[in-house]
DNA sequence: GGCTCATGTAAAGGTCGTTCACATGAGCTG
DNA sequence: CAGCTCATGTGAACGACCTTTACATGAGCC
């Protein structure tokens, strides 16, 4: 044990050189294995080959390391959602579904990030930078919802984009955290989490009046966006399930 | 500190008399305050006025206490959902919405239970009794979905009840865990979590073909259940967003 | 070469979870 | 009531963890 530390030190010298990054990586691995609750500051230090006190030169405490990971997670999350959205190409509905899949894929492929972001019990609102990163990620969903809302077929009340975004987020998060990760994933389901989410979103969109079909994407009609004034009127019962705007 | 313990002991004698229950109550309070992660076996013992080793006479370890709480939580959860469902009275849709509200109410009013049940990272599938309790609670949603599915208007493919139940569960859980608890509840929303869920469920049901309206409950038409064979056919495109049964 | 400061170490204090040997006393048995 | 037994509680101890403090090292700069 001691000779090993000596050896490492011989390799890298007294100073680690990149301890902060090494700690983040170590923590990521540990969280993926044992969850944010089981992750230990001391373990991360051990894994990086330094003493238990060294990490305090780079993070105020264990929570700050966790926050850093959550922050990075939100940034990567935003990147992946953005890529999936691809500015609504080739058509809004297809791209929208791709965002949903990307959400689940991220939860599945980056359990450590997802855990730190949503399940670690971090006081998100106590950390402005963290909250901002979260908002930016949510912004992708929000922007997509905005575009989708603008496509509401004529004669149907247009739903508030913000509400749609929150709905989509809650569906994705609900499925991810109930069925798509850890032990919960072992529950016997009649369909995969991806299929479950896709069906849920499609039914939801249909409920909003979108003429959803199951034809392969790419051959979908995409009518031009309707200006808001045209959305109401024409003999359709006023107000959707979201009530009338106050 | 010592005299206080002496005093308590004088009151209750060497033996506590009801330590198991006292520990459960203490843990509930602590979890509500600081979350399942922050809850401490030692703290619970202190709160009950016994030594740190005493709890081990009643629980194998800290996890078993947590599991006991989760189990009780699932039982109370089931009771509340059942009461809300009220066997579908006065009409299926109204009762269904009431179940959704009850879900959120439970998450809000019993944060300790909800935390232990869904956010404590307990290995649910390692504990058969716990898993069974969870299944029973989910069974209420499932039964409600079953009844709802049977009401699918004629000429519209009937959705699998299991899928509906999973969808409803994921919506409820998603909203509860994102917006209805702890710090997350402080996020600025355009509407309350309850309204958000209600709108989501209504849009979803409409997407399934239910003729949802916003008239005050009680004056809703409730057609008799349609036998499954009649659900398909009649010129409607086959298969909903959930695909065709294999 | 010598200074300085970021970065690392060792040691120590406090809290937890958990175990073990031992103490207590509630309830049964005779 | 005396005595026995066993469930229940105590105290001490171990190892792990988080965190702080005083001290050590060495990389970069004059």
PDB file of C-alpha atoms (C1' of nucleotides) in Angstrom, chain A residues 2 5-6 9 14 49-57, chain C residues 8-12, chain D residues 19-24:
ATOM      1  CA  UNK A   2       2.719   2.395   0.931  1.00  0.00           C
ATOM      2  CA  UNK A   5       1.771   5.329  -3.218  1.00  0.00           C
ATOM      3  CA  UNK A   6       5.510   5.878  -3.424  1.00  0.00           C
ATOM      4  CA  UNK A   9       4.394   9.671  -6.499  1.00  0.00           C
ATOM      5  CA  UNK A  14       4.729  15.382  -5.285  1.00  0.00           C
ATOM      6  CA  UNK A  49      -3.772   8.495  -5.295  1.00  0.00           C
ATOM      7  CA  UNK A  50      -3.701  11.444  -2.909  1.00  0.00           C
ATOM      8  CA  UNK A  51      -4.394  11.911   0.765  1.00  0.00           C
ATOM      9  CA  UNK A  52      -7.886  12.495   2.090  1.00  0.00           C
ATOM     10  CA  UNK A  53      -7.195  16.162   2.705  1.00  0.00           C
ATOM     11  CA  UNK A  54      -5.966  16.984  -0.786  1.00  0.00           C
ATOM     12  CA  UNK A  55      -9.404  17.373  -2.368  1.00  0.00           C
ATOM     13  CA  UNK A  56     -10.070  20.309  -0.078  1.00  0.00           C
ATOM     14  CA  UNK A  57      -7.570  22.315  -2.104  1.00  0.00           C
TER      15      UNK A  57
ATOM     16  C1'  DG C   8       0.119  18.196  -1.118  1.00  0.00           C
ATOM     17  C1'  DT C   9       0.655  15.460   3.728  1.00  0.00           C
ATOM     18  C1'  DA C  10      -0.026  13.922   8.489  1.00  0.00           C
ATOM     19  C1'  DA C  11      -2.481  14.202  12.506  1.00  0.00           C
ATOM     20  C1'  DA C  12      -6.400  15.014  15.068  1.00  0.00           C
TER      21       DA C  12
ATOM     22  C1'  DT D  19     -13.281  18.363   7.874  1.00  0.00           C
ATOM     23  C1'  DT D  20      -9.665  21.474   9.940  1.00  0.00           C
ATOM     24  C1'  DT D  21      -4.999  22.682  11.163  1.00  0.00           C
ATOM     25  C1'  DA D  22      -0.147  22.938  11.089  1.00  0.00           C
ATOM     26  C1'  DC D  23       3.507  21.701   8.355  1.00  0.00           C
ATOM     27  C1'  DA D  24       6.123  20.082   3.904  1.00  0.00           C
TER      28       DA D  24
END
